Short mmCIF file of C-alpha atoms in Angstrom, two decimals:
data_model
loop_
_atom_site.label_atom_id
_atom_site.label_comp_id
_atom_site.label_asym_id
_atom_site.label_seq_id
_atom_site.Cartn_x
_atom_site.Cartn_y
_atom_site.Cartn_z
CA UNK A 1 8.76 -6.49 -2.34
CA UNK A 2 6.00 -9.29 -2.23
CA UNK A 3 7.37 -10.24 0.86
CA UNK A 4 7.57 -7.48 2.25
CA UNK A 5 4.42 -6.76 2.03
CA UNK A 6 2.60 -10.11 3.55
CA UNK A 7 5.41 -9.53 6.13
CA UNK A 8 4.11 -6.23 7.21
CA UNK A 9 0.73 -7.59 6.60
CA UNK A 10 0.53 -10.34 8.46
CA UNK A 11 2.97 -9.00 11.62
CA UNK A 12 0.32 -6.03 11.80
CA UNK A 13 -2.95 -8.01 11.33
CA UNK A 14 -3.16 -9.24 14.79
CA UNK A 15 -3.26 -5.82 16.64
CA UNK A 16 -4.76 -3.78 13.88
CA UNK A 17 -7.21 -1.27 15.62
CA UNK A 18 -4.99 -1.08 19.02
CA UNK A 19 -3.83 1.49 19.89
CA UNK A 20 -0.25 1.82 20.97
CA UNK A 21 -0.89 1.98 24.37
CA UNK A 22 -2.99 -1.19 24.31
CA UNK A 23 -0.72 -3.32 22.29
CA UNK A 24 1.39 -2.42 25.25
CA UNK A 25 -0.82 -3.41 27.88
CA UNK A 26 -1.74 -6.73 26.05
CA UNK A 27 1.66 -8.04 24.17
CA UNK A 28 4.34 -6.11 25.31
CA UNK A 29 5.95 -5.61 22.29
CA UNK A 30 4.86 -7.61 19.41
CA UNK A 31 8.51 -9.09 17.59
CA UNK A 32 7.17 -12.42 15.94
CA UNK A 33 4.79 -13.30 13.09
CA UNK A 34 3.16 -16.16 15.84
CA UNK A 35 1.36 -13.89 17.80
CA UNK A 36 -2.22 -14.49 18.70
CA UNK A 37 -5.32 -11.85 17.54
CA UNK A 38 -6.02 -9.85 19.98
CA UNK A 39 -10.41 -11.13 19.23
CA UNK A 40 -9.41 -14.07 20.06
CA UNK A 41 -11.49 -15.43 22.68
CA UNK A 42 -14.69 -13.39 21.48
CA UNK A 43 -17.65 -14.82 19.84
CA UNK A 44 -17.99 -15.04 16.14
CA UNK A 45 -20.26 -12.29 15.53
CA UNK A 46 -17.75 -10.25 16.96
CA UNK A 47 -15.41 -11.48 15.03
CA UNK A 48 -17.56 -10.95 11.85
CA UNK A 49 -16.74 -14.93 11.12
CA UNK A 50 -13.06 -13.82 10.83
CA UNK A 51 -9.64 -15.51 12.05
CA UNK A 52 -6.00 -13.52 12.17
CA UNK A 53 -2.93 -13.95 14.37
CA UNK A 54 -0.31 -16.62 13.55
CA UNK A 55 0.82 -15.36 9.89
CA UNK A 56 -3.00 -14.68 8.30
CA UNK A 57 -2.62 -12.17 6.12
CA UNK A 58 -5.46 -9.57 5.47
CA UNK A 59 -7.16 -7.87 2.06
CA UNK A 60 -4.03 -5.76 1.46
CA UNK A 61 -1.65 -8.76 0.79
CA UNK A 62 -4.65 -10.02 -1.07
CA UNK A 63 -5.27 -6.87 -3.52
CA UNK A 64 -1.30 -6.92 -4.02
CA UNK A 65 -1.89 -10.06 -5.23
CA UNK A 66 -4.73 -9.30 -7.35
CA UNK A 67 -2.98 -6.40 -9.07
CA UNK A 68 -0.19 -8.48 -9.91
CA UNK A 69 -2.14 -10.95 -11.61
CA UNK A 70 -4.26 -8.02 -13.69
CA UNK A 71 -0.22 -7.31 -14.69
CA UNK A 72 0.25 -11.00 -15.58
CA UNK A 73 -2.90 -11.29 -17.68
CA UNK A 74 -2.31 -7.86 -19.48
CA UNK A 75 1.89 -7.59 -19.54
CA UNK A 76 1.23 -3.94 -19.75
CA UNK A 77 1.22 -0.89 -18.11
CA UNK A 78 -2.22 -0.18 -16.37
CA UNK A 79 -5.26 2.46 -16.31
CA UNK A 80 -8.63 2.93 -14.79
CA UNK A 81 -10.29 0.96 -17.52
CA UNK A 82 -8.16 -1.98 -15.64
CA UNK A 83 -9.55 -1.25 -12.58
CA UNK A 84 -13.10 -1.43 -13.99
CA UNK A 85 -12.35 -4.71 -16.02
CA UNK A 86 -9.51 -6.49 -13.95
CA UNK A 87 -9.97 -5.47 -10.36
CA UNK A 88 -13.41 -5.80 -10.47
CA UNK A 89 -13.02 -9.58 -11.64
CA UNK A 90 -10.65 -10.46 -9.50
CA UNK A 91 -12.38 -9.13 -6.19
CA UNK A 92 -16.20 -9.85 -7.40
CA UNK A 93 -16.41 -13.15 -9.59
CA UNK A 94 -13.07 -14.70 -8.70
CA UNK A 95 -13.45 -17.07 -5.77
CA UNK A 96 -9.65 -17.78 -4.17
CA UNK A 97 -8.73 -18.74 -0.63
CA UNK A 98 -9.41 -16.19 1.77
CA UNK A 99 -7.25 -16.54 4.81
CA UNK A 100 -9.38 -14.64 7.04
CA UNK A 101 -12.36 -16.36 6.46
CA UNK A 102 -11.43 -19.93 6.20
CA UNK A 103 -13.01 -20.44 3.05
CA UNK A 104 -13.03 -20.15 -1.01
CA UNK A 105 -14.94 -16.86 -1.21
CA UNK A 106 -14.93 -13.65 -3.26
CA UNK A 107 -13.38 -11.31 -2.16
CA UNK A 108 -15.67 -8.60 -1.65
CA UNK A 109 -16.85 -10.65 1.01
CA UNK A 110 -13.77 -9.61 2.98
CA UNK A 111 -13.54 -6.41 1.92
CA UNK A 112 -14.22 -2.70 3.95
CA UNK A 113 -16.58 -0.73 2.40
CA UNK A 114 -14.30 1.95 0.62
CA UNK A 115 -13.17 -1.09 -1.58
CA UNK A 116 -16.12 -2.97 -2.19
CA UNK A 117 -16.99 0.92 -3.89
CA UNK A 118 -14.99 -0.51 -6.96
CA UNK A 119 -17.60 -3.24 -7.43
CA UNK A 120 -20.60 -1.11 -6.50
CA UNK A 121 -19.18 2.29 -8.87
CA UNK A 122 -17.78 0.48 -11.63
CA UNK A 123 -19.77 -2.57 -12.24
CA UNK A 124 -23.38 -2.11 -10.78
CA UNK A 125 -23.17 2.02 -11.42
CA UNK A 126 -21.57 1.82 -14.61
CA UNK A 127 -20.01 4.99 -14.41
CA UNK A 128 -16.42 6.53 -16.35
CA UNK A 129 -13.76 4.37 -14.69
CA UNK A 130 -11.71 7.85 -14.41
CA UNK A 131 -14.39 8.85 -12.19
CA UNK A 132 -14.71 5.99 -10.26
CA UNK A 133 -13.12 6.93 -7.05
CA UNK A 134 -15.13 10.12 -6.72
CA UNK A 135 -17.34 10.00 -4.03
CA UNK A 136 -16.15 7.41 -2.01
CA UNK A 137 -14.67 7.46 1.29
CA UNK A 138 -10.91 8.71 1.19
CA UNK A 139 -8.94 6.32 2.86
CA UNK A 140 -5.51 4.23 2.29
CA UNK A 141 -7.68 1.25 0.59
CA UNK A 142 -5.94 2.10 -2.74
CA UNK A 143 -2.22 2.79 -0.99
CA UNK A 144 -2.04 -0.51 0.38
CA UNK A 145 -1.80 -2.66 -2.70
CA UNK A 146 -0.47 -0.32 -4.91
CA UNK A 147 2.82 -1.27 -4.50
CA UNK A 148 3.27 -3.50 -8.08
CA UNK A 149 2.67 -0.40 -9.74
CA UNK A 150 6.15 0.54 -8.20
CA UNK A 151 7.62 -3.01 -10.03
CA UNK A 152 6.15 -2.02 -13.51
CA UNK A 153 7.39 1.17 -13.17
CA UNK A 154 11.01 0.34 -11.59
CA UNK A 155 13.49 2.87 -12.23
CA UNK A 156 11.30 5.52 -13.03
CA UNK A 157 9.14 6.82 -9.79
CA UNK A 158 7.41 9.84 -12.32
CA UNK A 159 5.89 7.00 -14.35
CA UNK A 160 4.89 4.98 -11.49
CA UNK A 161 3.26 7.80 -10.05
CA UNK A 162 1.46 8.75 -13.02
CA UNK A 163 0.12 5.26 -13.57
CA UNK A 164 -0.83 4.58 -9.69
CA UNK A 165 -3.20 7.78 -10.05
CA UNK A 166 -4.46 6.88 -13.19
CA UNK A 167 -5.37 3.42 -12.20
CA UNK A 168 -6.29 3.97 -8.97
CA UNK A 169 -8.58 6.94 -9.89
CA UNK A 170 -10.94 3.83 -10.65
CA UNK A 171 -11.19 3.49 -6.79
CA UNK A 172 -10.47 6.46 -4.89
CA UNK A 173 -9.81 10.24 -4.59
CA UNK A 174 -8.02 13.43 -2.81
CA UNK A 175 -5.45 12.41 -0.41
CA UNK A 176 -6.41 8.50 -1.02
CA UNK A 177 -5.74 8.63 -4.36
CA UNK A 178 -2.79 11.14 -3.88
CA UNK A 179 -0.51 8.69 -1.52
CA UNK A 180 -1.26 5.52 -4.11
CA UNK A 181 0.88 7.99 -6.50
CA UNK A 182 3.23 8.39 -4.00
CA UNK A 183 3.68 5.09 -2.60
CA UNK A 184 3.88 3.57 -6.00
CA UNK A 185 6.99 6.07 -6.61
CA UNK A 186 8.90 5.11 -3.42
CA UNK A 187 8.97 1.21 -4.60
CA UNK A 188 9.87 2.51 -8.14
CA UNK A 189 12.97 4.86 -6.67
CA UNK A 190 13.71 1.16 -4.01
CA UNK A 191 14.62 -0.70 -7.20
CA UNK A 192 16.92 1.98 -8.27
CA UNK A 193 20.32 -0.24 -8.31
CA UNK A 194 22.00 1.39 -5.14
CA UNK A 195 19.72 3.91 -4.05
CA UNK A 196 18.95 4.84 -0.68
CA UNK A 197 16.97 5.66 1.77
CA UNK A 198 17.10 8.78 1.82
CA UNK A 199 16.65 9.20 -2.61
CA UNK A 200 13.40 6.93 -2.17
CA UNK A 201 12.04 9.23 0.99
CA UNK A 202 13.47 12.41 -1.07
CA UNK A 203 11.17 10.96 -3.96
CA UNK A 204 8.47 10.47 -2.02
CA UNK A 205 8.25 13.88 -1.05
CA UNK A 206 9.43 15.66 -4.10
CA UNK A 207 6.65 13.72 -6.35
CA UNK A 208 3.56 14.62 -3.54
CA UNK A 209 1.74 17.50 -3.49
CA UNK A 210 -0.99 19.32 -1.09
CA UNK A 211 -1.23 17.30 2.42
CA UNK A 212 0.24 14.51 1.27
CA UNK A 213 3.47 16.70 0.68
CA UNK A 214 3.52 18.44 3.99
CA UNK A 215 2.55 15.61 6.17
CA UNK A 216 5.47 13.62 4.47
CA UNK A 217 7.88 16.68 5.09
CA UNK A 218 7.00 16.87 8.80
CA UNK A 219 7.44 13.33 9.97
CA UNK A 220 10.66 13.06 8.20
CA UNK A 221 12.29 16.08 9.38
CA UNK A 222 10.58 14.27 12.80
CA UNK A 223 11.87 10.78 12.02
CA UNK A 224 15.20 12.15 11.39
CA UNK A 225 15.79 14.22 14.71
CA UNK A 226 14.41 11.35 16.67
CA UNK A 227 17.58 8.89 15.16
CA UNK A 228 19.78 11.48 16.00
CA UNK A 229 18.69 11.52 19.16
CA UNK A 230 18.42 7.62 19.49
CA UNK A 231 14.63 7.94 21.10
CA UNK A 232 13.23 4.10 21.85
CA UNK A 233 10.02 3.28 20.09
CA UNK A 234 7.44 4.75 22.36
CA UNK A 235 8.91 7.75 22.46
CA UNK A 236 9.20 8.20 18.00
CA UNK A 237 5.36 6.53 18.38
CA UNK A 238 3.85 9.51 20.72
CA UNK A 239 6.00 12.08 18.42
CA UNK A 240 4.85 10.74 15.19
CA UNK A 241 1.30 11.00 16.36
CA UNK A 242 1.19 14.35 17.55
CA UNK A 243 3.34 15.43 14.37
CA UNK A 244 0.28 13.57 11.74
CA UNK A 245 -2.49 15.01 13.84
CA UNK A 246 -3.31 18.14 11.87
CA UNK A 247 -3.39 15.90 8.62
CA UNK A 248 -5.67 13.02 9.37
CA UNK A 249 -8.67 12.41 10.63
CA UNK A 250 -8.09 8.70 11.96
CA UNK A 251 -6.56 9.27 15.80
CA UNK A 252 -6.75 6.09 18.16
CA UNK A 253 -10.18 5.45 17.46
CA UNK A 254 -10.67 3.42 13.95
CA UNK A 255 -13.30 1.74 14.70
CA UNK A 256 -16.56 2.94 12.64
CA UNK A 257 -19.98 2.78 14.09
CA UNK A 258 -23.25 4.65 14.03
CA UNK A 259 -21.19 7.21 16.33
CA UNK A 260 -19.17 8.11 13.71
CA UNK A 261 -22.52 9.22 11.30
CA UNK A 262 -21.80 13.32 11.04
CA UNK A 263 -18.56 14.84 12.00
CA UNK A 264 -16.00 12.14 11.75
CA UNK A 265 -17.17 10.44 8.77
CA UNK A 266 -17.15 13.85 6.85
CA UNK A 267 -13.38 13.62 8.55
CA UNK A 268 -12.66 11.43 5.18
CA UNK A 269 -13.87 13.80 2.85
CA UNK A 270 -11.88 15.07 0.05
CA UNK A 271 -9.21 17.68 1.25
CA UNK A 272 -6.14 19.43 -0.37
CA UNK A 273 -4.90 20.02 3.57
CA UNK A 274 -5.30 16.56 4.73
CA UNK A 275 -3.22 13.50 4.33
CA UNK A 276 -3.41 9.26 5.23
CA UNK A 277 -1.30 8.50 7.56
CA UNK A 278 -0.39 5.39 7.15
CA UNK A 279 2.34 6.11 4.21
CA UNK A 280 4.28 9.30 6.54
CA UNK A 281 4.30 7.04 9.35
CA UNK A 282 5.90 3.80 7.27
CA UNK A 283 8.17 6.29 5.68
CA UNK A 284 9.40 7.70 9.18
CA UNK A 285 9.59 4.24 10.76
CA UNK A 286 12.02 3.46 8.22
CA UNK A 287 14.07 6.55 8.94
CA UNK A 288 14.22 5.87 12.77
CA UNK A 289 14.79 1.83 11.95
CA UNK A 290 17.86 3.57 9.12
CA UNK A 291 16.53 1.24 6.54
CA UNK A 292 16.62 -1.88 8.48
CA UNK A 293 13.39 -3.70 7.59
CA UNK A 294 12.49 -5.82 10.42
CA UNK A 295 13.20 -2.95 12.61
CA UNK A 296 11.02 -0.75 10.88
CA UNK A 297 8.00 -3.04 10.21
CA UNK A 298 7.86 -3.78 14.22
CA UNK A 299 8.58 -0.58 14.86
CA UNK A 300 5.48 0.76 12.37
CA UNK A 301 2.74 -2.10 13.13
CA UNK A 302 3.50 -1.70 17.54
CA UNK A 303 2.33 1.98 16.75
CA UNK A 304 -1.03 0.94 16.97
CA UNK A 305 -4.42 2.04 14.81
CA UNK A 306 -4.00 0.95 11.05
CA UNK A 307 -1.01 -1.60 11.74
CA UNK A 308 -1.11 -4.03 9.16
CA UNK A 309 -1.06 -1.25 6.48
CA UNK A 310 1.56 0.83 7.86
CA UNK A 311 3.54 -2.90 7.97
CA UNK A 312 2.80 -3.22 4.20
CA UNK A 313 4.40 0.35 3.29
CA UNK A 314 7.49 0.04 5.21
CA UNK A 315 8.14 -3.53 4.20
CA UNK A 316 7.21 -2.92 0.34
CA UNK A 317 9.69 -0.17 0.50
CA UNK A 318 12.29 -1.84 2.27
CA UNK A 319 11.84 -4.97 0.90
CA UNK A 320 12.20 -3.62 -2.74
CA UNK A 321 15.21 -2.02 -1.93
CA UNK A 322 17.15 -4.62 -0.15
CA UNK A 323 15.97 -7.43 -2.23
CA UNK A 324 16.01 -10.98 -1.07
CA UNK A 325 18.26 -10.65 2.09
CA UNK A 326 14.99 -9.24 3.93
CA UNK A 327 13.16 -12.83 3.53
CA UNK A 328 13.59 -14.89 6.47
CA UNK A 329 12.50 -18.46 5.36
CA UNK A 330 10.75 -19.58 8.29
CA UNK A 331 8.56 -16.49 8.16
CA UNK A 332 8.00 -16.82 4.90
CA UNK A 333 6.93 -20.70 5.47
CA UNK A 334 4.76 -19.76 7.30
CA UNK A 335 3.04 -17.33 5.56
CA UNK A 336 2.71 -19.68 2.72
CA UNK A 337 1.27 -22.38 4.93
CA UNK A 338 -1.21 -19.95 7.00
CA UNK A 339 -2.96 -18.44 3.84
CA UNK A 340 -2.63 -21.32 1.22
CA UNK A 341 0.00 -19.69 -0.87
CA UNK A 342 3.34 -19.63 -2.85
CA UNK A 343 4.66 -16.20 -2.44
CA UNK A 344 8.07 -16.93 -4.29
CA UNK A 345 5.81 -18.11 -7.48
CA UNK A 346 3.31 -15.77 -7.22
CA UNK A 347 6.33 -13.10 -7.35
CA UNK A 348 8.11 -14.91 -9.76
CA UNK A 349 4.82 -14.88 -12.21
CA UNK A 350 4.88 -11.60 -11.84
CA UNK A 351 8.58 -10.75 -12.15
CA UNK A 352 8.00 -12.30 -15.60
CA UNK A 353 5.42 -9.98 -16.44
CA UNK A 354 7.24 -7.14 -15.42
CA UNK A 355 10.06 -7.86 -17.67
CA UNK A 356 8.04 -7.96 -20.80
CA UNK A 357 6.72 -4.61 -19.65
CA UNK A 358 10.24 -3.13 -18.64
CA UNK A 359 11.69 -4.65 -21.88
CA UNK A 360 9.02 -2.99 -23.82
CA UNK A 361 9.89 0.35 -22.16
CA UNK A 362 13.38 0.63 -23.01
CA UNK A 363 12.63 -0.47 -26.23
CA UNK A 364 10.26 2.52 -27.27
CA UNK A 365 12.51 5.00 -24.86
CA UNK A 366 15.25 3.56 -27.70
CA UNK A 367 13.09 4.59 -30.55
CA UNK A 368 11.79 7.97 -29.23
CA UNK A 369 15.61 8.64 -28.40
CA UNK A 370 16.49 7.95 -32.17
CA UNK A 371 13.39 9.77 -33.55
CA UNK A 372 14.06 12.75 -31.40
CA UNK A 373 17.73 12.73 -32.47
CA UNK A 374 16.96 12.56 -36.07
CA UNK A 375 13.96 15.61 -35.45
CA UNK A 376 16.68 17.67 -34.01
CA UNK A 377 19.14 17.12 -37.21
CA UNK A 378 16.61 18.20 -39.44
CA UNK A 379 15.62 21.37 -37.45
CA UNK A 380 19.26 21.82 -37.14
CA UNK A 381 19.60 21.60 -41.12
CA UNK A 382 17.07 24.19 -41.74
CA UNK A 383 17.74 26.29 -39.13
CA UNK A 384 21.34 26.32 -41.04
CA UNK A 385 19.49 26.47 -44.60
#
């Protein structure tokens, strides 16, 4: 799962803001981590002081990671008071390697506004960390590293979705908050021994509600007419796009500016009719790819606008569900090498965290089994009496 989501990460990072058309024009078809970013070339103020391309990952791998250290310092299962305590630590007065900046650095440095809004609501505004997310822009900020929540949960996609919103509810709202449930479900129904791809996009859909629920609906039944049919790429890309239209606001151009002051920006308001689309389109990417996960992480991130989330989604999914056949070890040396880390240890760390967790689960599920059992004795007794 950890993999898969660098993987996604750092294939989408170079082309993220494209749009499909462009990553056309530019790359052809982008199939390899070792592909340049498309700033490249451009000064540094354009660049914001940033570097990507060549297996950088971005703040979504970096958040995952975050998250699963909050799990490895608490070895339980998570809520907003987490968020206001843990997340807030790690992103504001940890400094750690940040890839895209060359440099030890917060990580708020890095980060887009909607998630420096954790810092800024919870710390410096003080406010109820169940509140925290209200007000702030509704985007997939809280989606894209949301995915350990899955882990914690494995097995059990209702709890994971449960604990994604509360958590998350620290950080963001409406249709943001409502695909972190979601998302956070899919990787719990991937670890299901066996499962498949169509009981974790069945979950998906069956745990969402408003939007979120529809939009999912629509680009599956989509997704799965376009395998039928055996349509190439650019042809489920153009579909998928006109099929997510009606639900979010994004379209090819996600890039903010003053432009974007009145209509669009109230675009990413709170909406029971309006979904991300970054978690739809990873899950129909994996339907066209049939569950293969380099297929559908190229597939996903060559779509253009928000590519290196839409990477993380697919390849947390798939990744969780396949296991360790989906690690390719020359990718993953290289992501190591490119942001200064140990993927297999981080995951490990946090494998071991999830265990006490898990372990701790079945444990009370045991005793609330035998309590319940002996409740229903007794009733049965005096019902009798």
């Amino acid at each position: 799962m950890v993999h898969g989501v660098a993987f996604g990460d750092a294939m989408g990072a170079p082309v993220e803001k494209l749009t499909a058309a462009e990553i056309r024009e530019r790359y052809g078809r982008v199939t390899s981590l070792r592909t340049a970013w498309h700033r490249d070339g451009q000064d540094e103020d354009q660049r914001k002081g940033r570097v990507r391309g060549n297996g950088i990952t971005t703040d979504d791998t970096a958040m995952t990671l975050s998250l699963m250290r909050i799990y490895g310092a608490e070895r339980r299962h998570l809520d907003a008071w987490d968020m206001a305590s843990g997340m807030v630590r790690e992103i504001a007065w940890e400094s750690r390697w940040v890839p895209e900046l060359q440099r030890k650095a917060p990580l708020i440095e890095r980060l887009f506004y909607p998630e420096k809004w954790i810092f800024q609501r919870l710390q410096l505004a003080g406010c109820d960390p169940r509140q925290g997310g209200v007000g702030n822009m509704v985007n997939c900020g809280a989606t894209m590293y949301i995915a350990p929540v899955g882990a914690a949960n494995a097995c059990n996609p209702a709890a994971a979705y449960d604990e994604a919103i509360n958590f998350a509810s620290g950080h963001q709202q409406s249709y943001g908050l409502e695909a972190a449930g979601v998302l956070a479900a899919a990787v719990a129904q991937a670890f299901v021994p066996g499962t498949t791809l169509d009981e974790v996009v069945r979950t998906a859909h069956d745990v969402a509600h408003d939007g979120t629920r529809t939009a999912i609906a629509e680009i599956v039944a989509a997704a799965e007419e376009l395998a039928r049919k055996g349509a190439d790429a650019d042809e489920v890309t153009d579909e998928f796009h006109r099929v997510i239209a009606p639900f979010s606001p994004m379209g090819d151009d996600v890039v903010h500016g003053p432009d974007k002051a009145g209509a669009a920006s109230a675009a990413y308001q709170p909406s029971r009719l309006l979904s991300i689309e970054e978690l739809p389109l990873a899950l129909g990417f994996c339907i066209t790819a049939r569950g293969d996960f380099r297929q559908a992480v190229v597939d996903g991130i060559n779509s253009g606008r928000d590519t290196d989330s839409i990477g993380v989604m697919a390849g947390a999914i798939l990744g969780a569900m396949h296991g360790s056949s989906v690690i390719d070890a020359e990718d993953a040396a290289l992501i190591d090498s490119a942001n200064r880390l140990n993927l297999a240890a981080d995951a490990g760390h946090f494998t071991e965290a999830v265990l006490d967790i898990l372990f701790e689960d079945t444990a009370r599920a045991a005793d609330i089994i035998a309590q319940r059992e002996t409740l229903i004795t007794k009733s049965e007794r005096s019902a009798a009496e």
